[in-house]
Amino acid sequence: MIQLFNVSKTYGGVTPALIDITFSIKKGEFIFLTGPSGAGKTTLLKILFGAEVFDRGQVLVHGMNIGKIPERRLYSLRRKIGVVFQDYKLLARKSVFENVAFAQEVIGADRKRIRYKTWEALKNVGLTHKKDFFPPQLSGGEQQRVAIARALVNSPRVILADEPTGNLDPEISLEILKLFERTKQKGVTIIFATHNQEMIRSRNHRVVVLNRGMLVSQ
Amino acid sequence: MLNTIQTTFSNIKSNKQTFLVSIATITVAFSILGLFLVIFVNLNTFLMTWSKQVQLIVYLEDKITGDQKQGLEKLISINSDVESMTFVSKEAAWQGFKNTFSGNSEVIEDLEFNPLPSSYSLKFKPADDRFLRIRQFADLLSKRPGVESLEYGERWLGAFEKFMVFIRIFLLAVGSLLAIGLTLIISNTIKLSYYSRQDEIELMLLIGATPRYVKIPFLIEGLLQGLTGGIAALALIKAIQLYIRYQFQGSLESIARGIEFQYIPQSMILTVLATSVFIGWLGSFISIRQFLHVERK
């Protein structure tokens, strides 16, 4: 499903971000990606959806060799992946409904499908009652749920979540984690990057640990 | 397609101010270019009308033979640049002279002979190099036997020619510089438009939009900016033209002798619009190409 072979990446040719990373993730698996700040978690996630290039190694996602995908074809990879950003990346000028629908619009879905899928995604995260609100009118937890709905709306095979609970209190964080676990039940592969050790200990998912760009354990 | 148009208009709607500022910039720049065109067109019409009055008068020797005259007429008639030829006999010229200077009849009556030569008065068809052709033909005629002298206002014709060449080069240079300036301005305004939506565009690409999906609304927006700016500039120039025409009609008539102050000709209107649309497209193409290239680090 997702395979990394001896992946290395440096910034500016000198600062190593990832060193010789090799591991694989099965279809429908939920893994925690953890490590201290600067360990390379975000870089690794960015490589997986083609937002960063790497210097050496091979990365396969759903049979697609990421290093070989030309820039103009990256969209075909990104349509298989839902990304949840730490800073949510919601568009303040668009309503909750429009923000989620946006992911459908950009892939050229028809209006009827957009309405149906957006409603379904909002229902999944329990936000149908706030569909006409704008992001600044929502709490942090609600904004993160909108971001998750947007990542889910295109029925991706993989979800990459970069510190999705980083700015949230423990109660809301647990709620968000449960949301990802429900998504996993539908056969979606989840990579959940976090440095919250308490959260990791509370669950029985596989843990991949990075430190200073190196794979410590998996 | 419908989705693209919707996206374009929704982009414009959410960035109304930048869009309007871009159009205003294009309007001002195209108005400058258009005003230069109006000045050129009117100057050209004025000079063309004025130059129509230019005639080549071929004065004949009194002793010219019938054969020489026939040869001269043949040479004139085969020249395709000549529009009309009028023969003025010695007698007709003398009569005309007497009529014009009837106040000095005593002096004229005292003359016992007709001092005026017979002549051909030639008018030429309009052409860009009309003056050059008149001069060349005059040179040819001056060498013919039986021709006494020629008159065609050669001094001011030369000055005229040089002035027209200067005006054309000046307009071409100004037009080219303005076109380059406009492309840069539009490219910059599209950049502003991009920056105001940078978060949205980056997100689009991250969640699976094709580069084309991102590009096309910007290109349409550039086209629309160019087209709207072009139309607004043409309307502004028309308003200025009408204002000048009605406000200064009297003064213009006395200078231009019945020539009306004109607008840009229809073919040039289309050229201005096509240029504005092209520049709008080019400006947005340059900016968006730059941005999409730096998308993957």
XYZ file of C-alpha atoms in Angstrom:
515
model
C 0.000 0.000 0.000
C 2.600 2.588 1.145
C 6.252 1.606 0.874
C 9.364 3.651 1.518
C 12.802 2.316 0.567
C 15.954 4.076 1.803
C 14.405 7.521 1.516
C 16.731 10.438 2.234
C 16.095 14.126 2.043
C 18.203 17.182 2.849
C 17.245 20.834 2.899
C 19.587 23.003 0.866
C 21.819 19.989 0.296
C 23.274 20.213 3.832
C 20.619 19.917 6.559
C 19.431 16.301 6.697
C 15.664 15.972 7.189
C 15.268 12.233 6.552
C 18.024 9.647 6.559
C 17.625 6.254 4.937
C 13.988 5.658 5.910
C 12.531 2.238 5.081
C 9.135 0.983 6.198
C 5.765 -0.010 4.807
C 2.122 0.438 5.785
C -0.632 -2.020 4.929
C -3.951 -1.118 3.415
C -6.477 -0.024 6.067
C -3.802 0.282 8.751
C -3.770 3.088 11.356
C -0.312 4.239 12.367
C 0.939 6.925 14.690
C 3.933 8.803 13.302
C 5.729 10.377 16.197
C 8.919 12.014 17.308
C 10.079 15.341 18.718
C 9.860 18.605 16.801
C 12.229 18.559 13.817
C 12.224 14.750 13.679
C 11.029 14.788 10.034
C 7.326 13.911 10.497
C 5.996 16.773 8.373
C 8.681 16.260 5.702
C 7.749 12.585 5.462
C 4.050 13.396 5.087
C 4.808 16.056 2.483
C 6.833 13.549 0.476
C 3.893 11.139 0.546
C 1.564 13.634 -1.156
C 4.174 15.055 -3.491
C 4.641 18.451 -1.853
C 8.348 17.800 -1.270
C 10.897 16.101 -3.460
C 13.431 13.699 -1.931
C 17.058 13.115 -2.798
C 17.352 9.331 -2.708
C 15.246 6.203 -2.383
C 11.851 5.054 -3.647
C 8.346 5.857 -2.408
C 5.352 3.863 -3.586
C 1.789 4.879 -2.774
C -0.920 2.651 -4.208
C 1.520 1.390 -6.807
C 2.486 4.902 -7.880
C 6.207 5.664 -7.788
C 6.129 9.212 -6.427
C 9.624 10.166 -7.557
C 8.663 9.378 -11.138
C 5.397 11.343 -11.268
C 5.845 14.512 -13.325
C 4.665 17.733 -11.687
C 1.718 18.101 -14.039
C 0.450 14.612 -13.077
C 0.758 14.997 -9.293
C -2.970 15.593 -9.048
C -3.622 11.893 -9.802
C -1.702 10.975 -6.618
C -3.305 13.712 -4.532
C -6.812 12.605 -5.472
C -6.126 9.300 -3.709
C -4.945 11.043 -0.557
C -6.828 13.185 1.937
C -4.611 15.569 3.869
C -5.469 17.131 7.238
C -3.167 20.039 7.969
C -2.112 21.174 11.410
C -3.241 24.739 10.619
C -6.478 23.371 9.048
C -6.018 25.436 5.831
C -9.676 26.426 5.734
C -10.719 29.289 3.486
C -12.078 32.064 5.692
C -14.210 33.538 2.870
C -16.055 30.268 2.308
C -18.703 28.745 4.540
C -18.265 25.324 6.181
C -20.289 23.714 3.392
C -18.319 25.552 0.679
C -14.983 24.615 2.245
C -15.853 20.925 2.148
C -17.477 21.171 -1.298
C -14.316 22.889 -2.558
C -12.419 19.566 -2.552
C -15.107 18.105 -4.811
C -15.254 21.148 -7.068
C -11.528 21.148 -7.823
C -11.662 17.576 -9.089
C -14.546 18.480 -11.396
C -17.440 16.644 -9.693
C -20.959 17.558 -10.821
C -23.203 19.725 -8.662
C -25.541 16.956 -7.559
C -22.656 14.778 -6.424
C -20.977 17.721 -4.700
C -24.124 18.397 -2.655
C -24.607 14.767 -1.711
C -20.983 13.996 -0.830
C -20.497 17.250 1.098
C -23.602 16.629 3.162
C -22.459 13.067 3.860
C -18.968 14.218 4.927
C -20.419 16.894 7.222
C -22.739 14.299 8.723
C -19.741 12.043 9.430
C -18.038 14.741 11.462
C -21.299 15.944 13.056
C -21.295 19.436 11.625
C -24.394 19.615 9.407
C -25.949 22.181 11.751
C -23.004 24.539 11.191
C -22.853 24.261 7.409
C -23.516 27.970 6.834
C -21.004 29.185 9.420
C -17.658 30.619 8.397
C -14.384 29.211 9.837
C -13.649 32.211 12.100
C -17.038 31.607 13.766
C -16.039 28.053 14.778
C -14.009 26.671 17.667
C -10.617 25.000 17.023
C -12.129 21.509 17.330
C -14.921 22.372 14.914
C -12.463 23.821 12.420
C -10.426 20.643 12.588
C -13.587 18.590 11.980
C -14.311 20.691 8.874
C -10.762 19.990 7.689
C -11.327 16.268 8.277
C -14.633 16.395 6.389
C -12.808 18.049 3.495
C -10.150 15.315 3.546
C -12.851 12.623 3.587
C -15.207 14.044 0.980
C -13.340 12.632 -2.031
C -13.338 9.114 -0.485
C -9.522 8.871 -0.333
C -7.673 5.595 0.181
C -5.143 7.247 2.466
C -5.451 10.026 5.037
C -2.374 11.934 6.137
C -2.978 13.956 9.286
C -0.228 16.329 10.416
C -0.624 17.042 14.138
C -4.431 17.219 13.800
C -4.835 17.616 17.552
C -1.810 19.842 18.105
C -3.823 22.924 19.015
C -6.741 21.217 20.761
C -7.528 20.387 24.383
C -7.433 16.672 25.460
C -11.196 16.158 25.332
C -11.567 17.508 21.797
C -8.378 15.695 20.759
C -9.909 12.392 21.805
C -13.032 13.179 19.823
C -10.929 13.904 16.722
C -8.914 10.715 17.204
C -12.136 8.691 17.391
C -13.243 10.293 14.153
C -10.087 9.054 12.431
C -10.570 5.595 13.937
C -14.118 5.459 12.553
C -12.694 6.373 9.148
C -10.161 3.545 9.462
C -13.077 1.129 9.922
C -14.097 1.983 6.342
C -10.789 0.601 5.034
C -8.947 3.883 4.779
C -5.224 3.901 5.640
C -4.430 6.528 8.262
C -1.081 8.107 9.088
C -1.591 10.219 12.175
C 1.417 12.405 13.033
C 1.512 13.514 16.656
C 3.948 14.086 19.463
C 1.237 13.490 22.077
C 2.643 10.393 23.855
C -0.375 10.073 26.140
C -2.661 9.735 23.154
C -0.357 7.149 21.571
C -0.220 5.089 24.799
C -3.991 5.149 25.125
C -4.423 3.254 21.841
C -3.166 0.025 20.418
C -2.066 1.237 17.012
C 1.299 0.709 15.365
C 3.788 3.485 16.165
C 6.541 4.700 13.824
C 9.103 6.821 15.650
C 11.426 9.295 13.985
C 14.265 11.205 15.587
C 16.520 13.677 13.797
C 15.422 12.273 10.465
C 16.155 8.659 11.366
C 13.723 5.801 11.910
C 14.023 4.805 15.549
C 11.341 2.129 15.765
C 8.265 0.884 13.944
C -16.478 24.401 -18.845
C -19.439 25.689 -16.818
C -17.493 24.915 -13.668
C -14.489 26.879 -14.983
C -16.646 29.901 -15.828
C -18.289 29.683 -12.407
C -14.863 29.496 -10.762
C -13.665 32.496 -12.799
C -16.636 34.618 -11.772
C -16.475 33.468 -8.177
C -12.744 34.403 -8.183
C -13.578 37.811 -9.623
C -16.385 38.273 -7.108
C -14.171 37.486 -4.164
C -11.416 39.776 -5.462
C -13.540 42.560 -6.880
C -11.220 45.335 -5.820
C -8.048 43.897 -7.389
C -9.991 43.051 -10.533
C -11.371 46.589 -10.856
C -7.984 48.148 -10.161
C -6.501 45.974 -12.927
C -9.195 47.076 -15.363
C -8.678 50.723 -14.433
C -4.930 50.358 -15.068
C -5.544 48.743 -18.447
C -8.118 51.412 -19.323
C -5.709 54.246 -18.545
C -2.841 52.626 -20.460
C -4.998 51.802 -23.484
C -6.499 55.276 -23.434
C -2.998 56.728 -23.780
C -2.314 54.390 -26.697
C -5.749 55.137 -28.183
C -5.282 58.889 -27.900
C -2.005 58.609 -29.776
C -3.879 56.634 -32.432
C -6.598 59.292 -32.661
C -3.946 61.994 -33.053
C -2.199 59.917 -35.713
C -5.418 59.170 -37.615
C -6.479 62.813 -37.623
C -3.052 64.106 -38.525
C -2.864 61.549 -41.300
C -6.291 62.518 -42.667
C -5.374 66.171 -42.433
C -2.092 65.639 -44.256
C -3.680 63.353 -46.853
C -6.424 65.881 -47.611
C -3.892 68.634 -47.775
C -1.602 66.632 -50.004
C -4.470 65.923 -52.396
C -4.174 69.510 -53.473
C -0.628 68.837 -54.646
C -0.443 69.000 -58.440
C 2.377 68.620 -60.876
C 2.296 71.391 -63.437
C 4.308 70.750 -66.566
C 5.046 74.015 -68.444
C 5.656 73.543 -72.147
C 8.010 75.437 -74.429
C 6.292 77.600 -77.051
C 8.194 75.827 -79.828
C 7.071 72.308 -78.742
C 6.222 70.144 -81.752
C 3.067 68.067 -82.158
C 5.075 64.831 -81.893
C 6.790 65.951 -78.682
C 3.419 66.888 -77.215
C 1.923 63.559 -78.226
C 4.870 61.693 -76.713
C 4.493 63.638 -73.499
C 0.754 62.911 -73.309
C 1.422 59.209 -73.921
C 4.012 59.121 -71.163
C 1.573 60.773 -68.769
C -1.361 58.539 -69.718
C 0.586 55.278 -69.173
C 1.606 56.316 -65.646
C -0.855 54.504 -63.385
C -0.202 56.960 -60.529
C -1.737 59.842 -62.487
C -5.381 60.335 -61.621
C -6.201 63.126 -64.085
C -4.504 65.339 -66.650
C -5.777 68.751 -67.708
C -4.293 70.658 -70.625
C -4.219 74.444 -70.205
C -3.463 76.220 -73.482
C -1.491 79.487 -73.685
C -4.713 81.325 -74.412
C -6.666 79.763 -71.556
C -3.807 80.501 -69.160
C -3.671 84.116 -70.304
C -7.425 84.473 -70.010
C -7.360 82.988 -66.530
C -4.534 85.313 -65.551
C -6.402 88.339 -66.875
C -9.538 87.347 -64.970
C -7.597 86.919 -61.749
C -5.746 90.202 -62.034
C -8.509 92.288 -63.593
C -7.619 95.199 -61.272
C -4.320 95.647 -63.088
C -5.961 95.601 -66.505
C -3.981 98.568 -67.803
C -0.651 96.800 -67.379
C -2.049 93.613 -68.787
C -3.608 95.394 -71.778
C -0.279 97.085 -72.509
C 1.382 93.752 -73.081
C 1.508 92.994 -76.783
C 2.213 89.295 -76.430
C 1.031 86.381 -74.276
C 3.925 85.617 -71.864
C 2.363 82.501 -70.362
C 3.252 79.009 -71.509
C 0.758 76.206 -72.145
C 0.823 73.497 -69.482
C -0.432 70.159 -68.238
C -1.875 70.034 -64.776
C -1.552 66.521 -63.268
C -3.326 65.126 -60.223
C -2.067 61.949 -58.573
C -3.851 59.011 -56.939
C -3.469 58.715 -53.153
C -0.616 56.396 -52.116
C 1.723 56.123 -49.153
C 4.751 57.073 -51.226
C 2.851 59.585 -53.351
C 5.373 62.360 -52.890
C 8.262 60.130 -53.907
C 6.368 59.037 -57.009
C 5.551 62.656 -57.958
C 9.204 63.594 -57.582
C 10.411 60.638 -59.655
C 7.896 61.381 -62.404
C 8.832 65.067 -62.356
C 12.494 64.113 -62.811
C 11.542 61.960 -65.777
C 9.399 64.669 -67.383
C 12.003 67.391 -66.914
C 14.342 65.535 -69.274
C 11.756 65.350 -72.077
C 12.164 67.708 -75.042
C 9.559 70.472 -75.167
C 9.245 70.729 -71.377
C 10.179 74.173 -70.120
C 9.850 73.708 -66.370
C 7.923 71.875 -63.656
C 6.286 72.991 -60.477
C 5.140 70.810 -57.596
C 6.103 72.545 -54.359
C 9.126 70.316 -53.915
C 10.395 72.148 -50.848
C 7.426 71.544 -48.584
C 6.801 68.118 -50.077
C 10.181 67.001 -48.753
C 9.511 68.429 -45.332
C 6.117 66.741 -45.325
C 7.573 63.369 -46.176
C 10.136 63.576 -43.401
C 7.496 64.660 -40.907
C 5.212 61.743 -41.795
C 8.060 59.236 -41.487
C 8.963 60.710 -38.094
C 5.348 60.537 -36.886
C 5.064 56.872 -37.894
C 8.322 55.863 -36.222
C 7.328 57.830 -33.122
C 3.933 56.100 -32.923
C 5.427 52.683 -33.501
C 7.991 53.271 -30.758
C 5.435 54.677 -28.304
C 2.969 51.870 -29.160
C 5.588 49.151 -28.636
C 6.774 50.644 -25.350
C 3.194 50.959 -24.108
C 2.437 47.357 -25.138
C 5.470 46.093 -23.199
C 4.535 48.291 -20.238
C 0.949 47.027 -20.328
C 2.017 43.386 -20.399
C 4.163 44.003 -17.317
C 1.349 45.910 -15.577
C -1.181 43.143 -16.279
C 1.321 40.497 -15.291
C 1.790 42.368 -12.028
C -1.916 42.835 -11.368
C -2.500 39.131 -12.018
C 0.303 38.474 -9.544
C -1.544 40.613 -7.006
C -4.701 38.691 -7.792
C -2.738 35.458 -7.288
C -1.232 36.639 -4.008
C -4.678 37.602 -2.708
C -5.750 34.009 -3.394
C -2.477 32.234 -2.795
C -3.825 30.146 0.085
C -6.748 29.012 -2.031
C -4.583 28.109 -5.046
C -2.051 26.202 -2.976
C -4.881 24.322 -1.327
C -6.464 23.548 -4.712
C -3.235 21.944 -5.916
C -2.735 20.061 -2.651
C -6.201 18.519 -2.784
C -5.956 17.295 -6.344
C -6.768 20.111 -8.776
C -5.031 19.819 -12.132
C -2.661 22.675 -13.033
C -4.998 23.411 -15.935
C -7.958 23.787 -13.546
C -5.970 26.413 -11.640
C -4.604 28.122 -14.749
C -7.703 28.511 -16.914
C -9.745 30.804 -14.598
C -6.683 33.104 -14.317
C -6.262 33.156 -18.078
C -9.980 33.918 -18.549
C -9.671 36.609 -15.891
C -6.703 38.119 -17.779
C -8.685 37.983 -21.036
C -11.684 39.628 -19.385
C -9.503 42.314 -17.840
C -7.920 43.026 -21.229
C -11.271 43.045 -23.013
C -13.072 45.192 -20.428
C -10.100 47.558 -20.165
C -9.934 47.798 -23.966
C -13.673 48.535 -24.294
C -13.549 51.095 -21.476
C -10.530 52.789 -23.080
C -12.282 52.951 -26.458
C -15.378 54.434 -24.800
C -13.232 56.990 -22.972
C -11.459 57.993 -26.186
C -14.836 58.280 -27.943
C -16.039 60.590 -25.173
C -12.886 62.718 -25.491
C -13.246 62.780 -29.291
C -16.901 63.878 -29.064
C -16.012 66.514 -26.488
C -13.237 67.965 -28.653
C -15.428 67.792 -31.740
C -18.330 69.723 -30.239
C -16.365 72.019 -28.008
C -13.742 73.119 -30.502
C -15.545 72.551 -33.794
C -15.204 76.215 -34.904
C -11.498 76.418 -34.236
C -10.868 73.036 -35.819
C -12.760 73.960 -38.964
C -10.689 77.049 -39.487
C -7.491 75.031 -39.089
C -8.498 71.852 -40.846
C -10.722 73.395 -43.534
C -13.800 71.220 -43.255
C -12.033 68.060 -42.091
C -13.925 66.462 -39.190
C -12.130 65.375 -36.030
C -12.289 61.601 -36.427
C -12.466 58.544 -34.127
C -10.254 55.468 -34.560
C -11.258 53.602 -37.780
C -13.239 50.369 -37.368
C -10.377 48.078 -38.404
C -8.158 49.724 -35.779
C -10.873 49.350 -33.112
C -10.759 45.600 -33.666
C -6.955 45.686 -33.559
C -7.044 47.623 -30.261
C -9.518 45.097 -28.787
C -7.557 42.087 -30.052
C -4.352 43.604 -28.665
C -5.939 44.313 -25.280
C -7.278 40.757 -25.058
C -3.914 39.315 -26.120
C -1.999 41.457 -23.645
C -4.464 40.448 -20.884
C -3.914 36.788 -21.706
C -0.136 37.158 -22.025
C 0.150 39.032 -18.718
C -1.769 36.367 -16.819
C 0.023 33.551 -18.666
C 3.443 34.894 -17.647
C 2.478 35.206 -13.957
C 0.609 31.945 -13.551
C 3.350 29.976 -15.330
C 5.875 31.325 -12.846
C 3.728 30.363 -9.862
C 2.874 26.852 -10.966
C 6.555 26.132 -11.548
C 7.523 26.810 -7.950
C 4.683 24.767 -6.520
C 6.712 21.600 -5.707
C 9.767 22.255 -3.537
